Amino acid sequence: MSVKRQVLRAEVQEMILDRLTQGSWRPGARLSIDGLARDLDVSPTPVREALVALERSGLIRYQALKGYVVAEPLTPQQIAELIDARVVIETAAMTRAFAHWEELTADLVEAHAAHQALADRIAETDEPPYELIHEYFLADAAFHEAIFRHAGNRFLDSMRETIHAHAHRMRQTWSAGPGQIDSAEAIAEHAAVLARVQERNHDGALQTLRTHLEAVGERSGGMQEAAQE
Amino acid sequence: MSVKRQVLRAEVQEMILDRLTQGSWRPGARLSIDGLARDLDVSPTPVREALVALERSGLIRYQALKGYVVAEPLTPQQIAELIDARVVIETAAMTRAFAHWEELTADLVEAHAAHQALADRIAETDEPPYELIHEYFLADAAFHEAIFRHAGNRFLDSMRETIHAHAHRMRQTWSAGPGQIDSAEAIAEHAAVLARVQERNHDGALQTLRTHLEAVGERSGGMQEAAQE
DNA sequence: GGTCCATGAATCTTATGGGATACAGGATTC
DNA sequence: GAATCCTGTATCCCATAAGATTCATGGACC
């Protein structure tokens, strides 16, 4: 058992990332280095490093001599491009993951069960707390991650990570809006993908996966419009 | 005309990036924060920020409380995965770029001419200087960049950037080795891609592009073995 | 001879401080 | 009344300093 060797920078980064994904700050809000340092009771140095790292993830923007701000939500155009890019890499990952079909199937079944369980809990709750919603999104993402895990290509996987941060920016739009979480649709679409995988139907799996992603884009666009009103 | 608003961090990052791509440091070499600060005559603070950014690009590795080291060259397995990922995103970009076929063709013709000109200059020189080789690689990369420029998807393009840094690590392997630059093959393969594009032969363009990338991988693998001897 | 531990230099990590910049609000000028 | 200038505050940027960790060296001990 190795000792956890972490530095303050990592903790600070985690902390800020949490607040970003919780939506504690509105898009466009300024992230003051000194302010964050005071708030977290550390010096500005680790904060600066954490912000540089977060900037590269796309969640925040940086302007020289002015500071960092929370990235604006994705425009409909950007959402369309994001979905398009996801279709490209996720279908590619699916194709490669079929080489390890047994393990893929097992993992997807497990991930889908966890996803469904969380969806059920949310459906039973009138006003689901943030923690639950956060867990739900993680479970949703885990289903897609499983595909990449068996694709055996670390570069495709790193692209998935890049996409992941932006996918959050997409979700944030509708969390703010009046719309409900799309758990019913997402579960149904994941189930369809899983069914094709279990049948070892490669082309069908690609097709249902593509359909699912495009539906996510559609829903997101719709919710965004609703949120704007 | 706006004044150039840059900060030291950006300059430092550029400086270190230059040295990394020039191969001034061997893979595994330690990048001492204090040492770099002394060397560049700045304080450690901007150096730290630059290194965080470079770490996210994959060119250097970081270990808490130990420091940064130049990333090891890619293993044959990693090269294979890199090529595979490039095939995925570059063919996808090519398909999308065909929607703006006229502009794509014009840009590719221009990029290819520049690439060829540099290849000719290298062929005429007995021992091409680093600067020339660097320019050659940039011209080579510009050909591929042109495809993404017209694909109209910023996320695919950001994936290309991610790949770009690693592609450099791949090249570094053979620059160190005894092998010659593969300019003849690269030019011929690019020409084949360009020809299919000019014919507006979509499937042919994808096929020649895929063939080109796989050939790059083959040559890189071979050169790596040669360099190891 | 091998192992263990103390020691110190080099380095990383974080904190603190001073100079510079951006921005908002009010005064001044035309 | 509008544009310009000035000024104060908050903040950023970087340098310097102090504490913590790593690693290599060398001597003591078994």
PDB file of N, CA, C and O in Angstrom, chain B residues 14 19 41 43 55 102 106 124 139 168 201 215:
ATOM      1  N   GLU B  14       6.485  28.870 -24.600  1.00  0.00           N
ATOM      2  CA  GLU B  14       6.964  28.802 -25.989  1.00  0.00           C
ATOM      3  C   GLU B  14       8.428  28.356 -26.027  1.00  0.00           C
ATOM      4  O   GLU B  14       8.823  27.488 -26.813  1.00  0.00           O
ATOM      5  N   ARG B  19      12.473  24.039 -27.143  1.00  0.00           N
ATOM      6  CA  ARG B  19      13.567  23.130 -26.773  1.00  0.00           C
ATOM      7  C   ARG B  19      13.118  21.685 -26.813  1.00  0.00           C
ATOM      8  O   ARG B  19      13.880  20.788 -27.174  1.00  0.00           O
ATOM      9  N   ASP B  41      16.160  33.104 -16.764  1.00  0.00           N
ATOM     10  CA  ASP B  41      16.244  34.353 -16.016  1.00  0.00           C
ATOM     11  C   ASP B  41      14.869  34.895 -15.651  1.00  0.00           C
ATOM     12  O   ASP B  41      14.564  36.071 -15.854  1.00  0.00           O
ATOM     13  N   SER B  43      11.502  33.959 -12.627  1.00  0.00           N
ATOM     14  CA  SER B  43      11.274  33.295 -11.348  1.00  0.00           C
ATOM     15  C   SER B  43      10.563  31.963 -11.583  1.00  0.00           C
ATOM     16  O   SER B  43      10.029  31.710 -12.656  1.00  0.00           O
ATOM     17  N   GLU B  55       2.381  19.743 -19.436  1.00  0.00           N
ATOM     18  CA  GLU B  55       2.061  18.405 -18.957  1.00  0.00           C
ATOM     19  C   GLU B  55       0.740  17.942 -19.559  1.00  0.00           C
ATOM     20  O   GLU B  55       0.612  16.794 -19.966  1.00  0.00           O
ATOM     21  N   GLU B 102     -14.292  22.854 -52.861  1.00  0.00           N
ATOM     22  CA  GLU B 102     -13.479  23.797 -53.629  1.00  0.00           C
ATOM     23  C   GLU B 102     -12.367  24.380 -52.766  1.00  0.00           C
ATOM     24  O   GLU B 102     -11.194  24.379 -53.145  1.00  0.00           O
ATOM     25  N   ALA B 106      -8.209  23.809 -52.997  1.00  0.00           N
ATOM     26  CA  ALA B 106      -7.273  24.919 -53.143  1.00  0.00           C
ATOM     27  C   ALA B 106      -6.220  24.898 -52.047  1.00  0.00           C
ATOM     28  O   ALA B 106      -5.019  25.040 -52.296  1.00  0.00           O
ATOM     29  N   GLU B 124      18.379  18.446 -51.761  1.00  0.00           N
ATOM     30  CA  GLU B 124      19.572  19.066 -52.347  1.00  0.00           C
ATOM     31  C   GLU B 124      20.687  19.258 -51.317  1.00  0.00           C
ATOM     32  O   GLU B 124      21.837  19.483 -51.681  1.00  0.00           O
ATOM     33  N   ALA B 139       5.420  21.891 -42.573  1.00  0.00           N
ATOM     34  CA  ALA B 139       4.721  21.858 -43.861  1.00  0.00           C
ATOM     35  C   ALA B 139       3.955  20.552 -44.012  1.00  0.00           C
ATOM     36  O   ALA B 139       2.826  20.525 -44.522  1.00  0.00           O
ATOM     37  N   HIS B 168       4.759  14.415 -32.662  1.00  0.00           N
ATOM     38  CA  HIS B 168       6.139  14.892 -32.552  1.00  0.00           C
ATOM     39  C   HIS B 168       7.018  13.900 -31.815  1.00  0.00           C
ATOM     40  O   HIS B 168       8.142  13.616 -32.212  1.00  0.00           O
ATOM     41  N   ASN B 201     -13.141  12.326 -55.636  1.00  0.00           N
ATOM     42  CA  ASN B 201     -13.379  10.913 -55.347  1.00  0.00           C
ATOM     43  C   ASN B 201     -13.300  10.713 -53.835  1.00  0.00           C
ATOM     44  O   ASN B 201     -12.217  10.507 -53.277  1.00  0.00           O
ATOM     45  N   ALA B 215       1.153   3.844 -43.531  1.00  0.00           N
ATOM     46  CA  ALA B 215       2.543   3.801 -43.987  1.00  0.00           C
ATOM     47  C   ALA B 215       3.443   4.601 -43.048  1.00  0.00           C
ATOM     48  O   ALA B 215       4.573   4.193 -42.741  1.00  0.00           O
TER      49      ALA B 215
END
